[in-house]
Coordinates of C-alpha atoms in Angstrom, one line a residue:
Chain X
X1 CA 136.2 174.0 65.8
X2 CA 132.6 175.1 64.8
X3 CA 132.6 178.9 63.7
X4 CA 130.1 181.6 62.7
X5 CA 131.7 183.5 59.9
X6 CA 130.8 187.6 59.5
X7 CA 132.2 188.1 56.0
X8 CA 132.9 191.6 57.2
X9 CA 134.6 193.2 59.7
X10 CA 134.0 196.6 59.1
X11 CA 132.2 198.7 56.5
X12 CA 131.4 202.4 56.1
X13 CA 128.5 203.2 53.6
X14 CA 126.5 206.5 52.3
X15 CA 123.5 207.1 53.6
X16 CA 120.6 205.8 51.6
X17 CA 122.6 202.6 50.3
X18 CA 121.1 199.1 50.7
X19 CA 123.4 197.2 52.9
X20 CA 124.4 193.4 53.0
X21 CA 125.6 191.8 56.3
X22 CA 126.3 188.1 55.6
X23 CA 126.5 185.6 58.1
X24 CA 127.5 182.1 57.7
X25 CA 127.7 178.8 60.3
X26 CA 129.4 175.4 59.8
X27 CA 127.5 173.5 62.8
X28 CA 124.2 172.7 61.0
X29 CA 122.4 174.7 63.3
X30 CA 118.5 176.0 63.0
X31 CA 118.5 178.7 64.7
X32 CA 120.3 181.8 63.4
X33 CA 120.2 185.3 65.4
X34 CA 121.0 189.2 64.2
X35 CA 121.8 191.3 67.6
X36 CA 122.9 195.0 67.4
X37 CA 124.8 196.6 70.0
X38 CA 125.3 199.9 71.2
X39 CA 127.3 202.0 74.3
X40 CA 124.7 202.2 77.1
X41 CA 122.4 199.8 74.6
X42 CA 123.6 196.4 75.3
X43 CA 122.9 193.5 72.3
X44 CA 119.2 194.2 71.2
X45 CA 117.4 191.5 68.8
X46 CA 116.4 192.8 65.1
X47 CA 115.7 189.5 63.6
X48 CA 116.3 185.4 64.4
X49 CA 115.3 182.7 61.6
X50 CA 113.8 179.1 63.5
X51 CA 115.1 177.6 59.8
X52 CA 115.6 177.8 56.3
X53 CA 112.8 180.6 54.8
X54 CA 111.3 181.1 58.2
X55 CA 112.2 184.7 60.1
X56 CA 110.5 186.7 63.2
X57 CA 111.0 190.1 64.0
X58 CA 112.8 190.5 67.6
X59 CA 112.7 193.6 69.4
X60 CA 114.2 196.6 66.6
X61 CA 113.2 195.2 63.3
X62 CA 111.8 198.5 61.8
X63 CA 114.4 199.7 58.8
X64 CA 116.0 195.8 58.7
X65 CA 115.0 192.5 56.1
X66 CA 116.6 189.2 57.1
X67 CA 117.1 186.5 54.2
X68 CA 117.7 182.8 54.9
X69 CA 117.6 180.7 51.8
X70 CA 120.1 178.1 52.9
X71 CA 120.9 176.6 56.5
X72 CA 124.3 177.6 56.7
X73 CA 123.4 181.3 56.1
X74 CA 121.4 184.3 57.4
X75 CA 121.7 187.7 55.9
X76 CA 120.5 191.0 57.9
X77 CA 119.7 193.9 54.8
X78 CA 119.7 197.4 55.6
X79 CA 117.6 198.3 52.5
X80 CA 118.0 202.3 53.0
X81 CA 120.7 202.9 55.3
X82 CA 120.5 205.6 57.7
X83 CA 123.3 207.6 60.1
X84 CA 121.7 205.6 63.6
X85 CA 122.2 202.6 62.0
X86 CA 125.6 202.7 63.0
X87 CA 126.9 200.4 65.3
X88 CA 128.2 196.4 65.7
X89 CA 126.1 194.3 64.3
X90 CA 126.6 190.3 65.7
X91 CA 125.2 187.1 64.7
X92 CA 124.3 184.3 66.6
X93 CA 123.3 180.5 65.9
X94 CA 122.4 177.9 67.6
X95 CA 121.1 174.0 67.8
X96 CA 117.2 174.1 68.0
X97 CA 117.1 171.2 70.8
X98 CA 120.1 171.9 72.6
X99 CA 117.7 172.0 76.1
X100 CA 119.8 175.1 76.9
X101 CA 120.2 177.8 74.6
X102 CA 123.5 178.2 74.1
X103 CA 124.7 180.7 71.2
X104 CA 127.5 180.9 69.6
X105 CA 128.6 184.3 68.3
X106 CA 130.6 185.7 65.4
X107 CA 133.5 188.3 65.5
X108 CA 130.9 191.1 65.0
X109 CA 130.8 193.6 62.1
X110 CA 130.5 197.2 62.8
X111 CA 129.0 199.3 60.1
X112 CA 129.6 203.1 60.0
X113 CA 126.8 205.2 58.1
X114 CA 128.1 208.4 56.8
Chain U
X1 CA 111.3 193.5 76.5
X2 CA 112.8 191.6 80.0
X3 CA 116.4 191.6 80.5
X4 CA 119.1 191.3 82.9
X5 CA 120.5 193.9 85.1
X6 CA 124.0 193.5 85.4
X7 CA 125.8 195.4 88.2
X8 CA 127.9 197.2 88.1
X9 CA 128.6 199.1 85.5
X10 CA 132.2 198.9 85.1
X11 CA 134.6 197.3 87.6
X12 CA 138.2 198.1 88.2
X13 CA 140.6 195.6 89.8
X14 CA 144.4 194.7 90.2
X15 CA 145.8 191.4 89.0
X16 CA 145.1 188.7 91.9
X17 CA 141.9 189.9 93.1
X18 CA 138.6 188.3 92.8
X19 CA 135.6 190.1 90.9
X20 CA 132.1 189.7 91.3
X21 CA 129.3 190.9 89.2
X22 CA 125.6 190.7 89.6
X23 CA 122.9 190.2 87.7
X24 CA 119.5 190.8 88.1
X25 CA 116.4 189.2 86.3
X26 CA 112.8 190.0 85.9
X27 CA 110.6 186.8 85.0
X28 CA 111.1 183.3 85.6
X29 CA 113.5 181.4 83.8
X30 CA 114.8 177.4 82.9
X31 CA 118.6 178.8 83.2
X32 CA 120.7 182.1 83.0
X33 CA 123.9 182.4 81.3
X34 CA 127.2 183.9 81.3
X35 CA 129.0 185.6 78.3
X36 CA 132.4 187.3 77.8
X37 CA 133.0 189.8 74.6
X38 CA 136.8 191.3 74.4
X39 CA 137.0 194.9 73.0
X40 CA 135.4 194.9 69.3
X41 CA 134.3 190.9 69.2
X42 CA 131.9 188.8 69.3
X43 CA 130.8 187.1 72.6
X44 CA 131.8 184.0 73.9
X45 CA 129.8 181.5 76.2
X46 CA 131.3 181.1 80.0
X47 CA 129.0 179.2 81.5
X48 CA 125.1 178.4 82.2
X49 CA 123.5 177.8 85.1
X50 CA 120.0 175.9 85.6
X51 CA 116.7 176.9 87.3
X52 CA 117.3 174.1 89.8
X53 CA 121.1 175.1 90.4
X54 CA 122.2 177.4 93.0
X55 CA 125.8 177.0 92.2
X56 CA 128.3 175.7 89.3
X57 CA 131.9 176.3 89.0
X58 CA 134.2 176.2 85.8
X59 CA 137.6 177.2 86.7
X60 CA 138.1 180.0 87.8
X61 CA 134.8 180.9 87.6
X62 CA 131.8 180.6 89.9
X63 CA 128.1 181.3 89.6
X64 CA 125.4 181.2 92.1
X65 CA 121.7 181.8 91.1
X66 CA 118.8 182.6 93.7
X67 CA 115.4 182.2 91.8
X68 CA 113.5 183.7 94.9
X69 CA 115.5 186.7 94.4
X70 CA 115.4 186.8 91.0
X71 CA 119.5 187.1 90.3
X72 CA 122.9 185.3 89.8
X73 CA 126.1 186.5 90.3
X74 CA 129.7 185.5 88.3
X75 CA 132.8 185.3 90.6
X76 CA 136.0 185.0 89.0
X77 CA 138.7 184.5 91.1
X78 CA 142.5 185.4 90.7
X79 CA 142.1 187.6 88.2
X80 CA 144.5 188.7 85.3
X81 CA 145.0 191.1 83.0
X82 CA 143.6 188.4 80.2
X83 CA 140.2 188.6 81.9
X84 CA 139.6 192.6 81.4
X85 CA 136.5 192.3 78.8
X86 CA 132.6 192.8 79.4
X87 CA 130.7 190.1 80.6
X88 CA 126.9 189.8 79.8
X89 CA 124.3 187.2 81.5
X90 CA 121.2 186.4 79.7
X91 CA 118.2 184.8 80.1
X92 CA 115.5 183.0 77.4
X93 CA 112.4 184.5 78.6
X94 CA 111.1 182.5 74.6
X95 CA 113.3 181.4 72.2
X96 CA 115.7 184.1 71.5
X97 CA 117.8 185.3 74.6
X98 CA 117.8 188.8 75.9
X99 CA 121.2 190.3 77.3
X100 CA 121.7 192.8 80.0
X101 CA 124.2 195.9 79.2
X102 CA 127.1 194.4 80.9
X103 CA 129.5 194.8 83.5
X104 CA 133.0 196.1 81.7
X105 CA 136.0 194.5 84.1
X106 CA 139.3 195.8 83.7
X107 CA 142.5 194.3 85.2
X108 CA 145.7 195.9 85.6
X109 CA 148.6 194.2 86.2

């Protein structure tokens, strides 16, 4: 069963911290995907990597670094974290030719900033 | 950016009945798509439906898109408690798709 793995659930961090999210995928996939989501929000796009090394901002990049430095893994860093960056944080992959743009989606991790 | 509409906003049903949600879109699109999420997780892909499709069904599911309109709608019929989550479509205006804010079903048994 292929699977997108958020190493964690849930965090809570201090203000100012740098934050890790790490995402990983078992399906050889190209395309990787950071969405955050909010009540009233919906899923908004921060970042999306076409492949290894490559990244483009999506809509709500500001105060967010991606890292991608292997296939299998895409990182979203908070590098100063702040209070409204609280919320669920999901990634996405998905096959670069798959004619139809299917994701598949991790369990979410939502990240409270104190 | 574009996104789907859905609506409504929330839906509240009893076990057996059919629910229907809408979604509405803005530019022109090769398909839409259909997602669940259940309370606190990740989404899950239901089903996607092609520009030059006005119908598809996948079990209890059916969705109808009308381009000319501009929106699609996800029917799921017999409902049961199981199915109370939020269902997204989106739509791949470029590479990355963009979700509407959802329609949150619940069931009650």
């Amino acid at each position: 069963d292929v699977k997108v793995t958020q190493s964690s659930r849930y965090l809570v961090k201090r203000t100012g911290e740098k934050v890790f999210l790490e995402c990983v995928q078992d399906m050889d996939h190209e395309n990787m995907f950071w969405y955050r989501q909010d009540p009233g929000l919906g899923l908004r796009l921060i970042y999306f990597s076409y492949d290894v090394k490559m990244k483009e901002k999506g809509d709500i990049p500001e105060g967010y670094s991606v890292s991608r430095e292997k296939k299998e893994r895409f990182s979203l860093i908070l590098e100063s974290a702040s209070t409204n960056q609280t919320s669920m944080y999901l990634c996405a992959s998905r096959i670069t030719d798959s004619g139809a743009n299917v994701l598949t989606f991790g369990a979410g991790s939502r990240l409270t900033v104190l | 950016s574009q996104q789907g509409e859905e609506d409504p906003q929330a839906l509240s049903i009893q076990e057996g009945e059919n629910a229907t949600m809408n979604c509405s879109y803005k530019t022109s699109i090769n398909n839409l798509q259909w997602y669940r999420q259940n309370s606190g997780r990740g989404l899950v892909h239901l089903i996607l439906i092609r520009s030059n499709e006005r119908e598809k069904h996948s079990g209890r599911l059916r969705v109808t898109l009308d381009t000319s309109k501009k929106s699609s709608s996800l029917l799921i019929t017999a409902s049961r408690a199981a199915d109370t989550a939020s269902y997204f479509c989106a739509t791949a205006p470029a590479t990355a798709l963009i979700f509407g804010k959802g329609t949150t079903l619940s069931v009650s048994s």
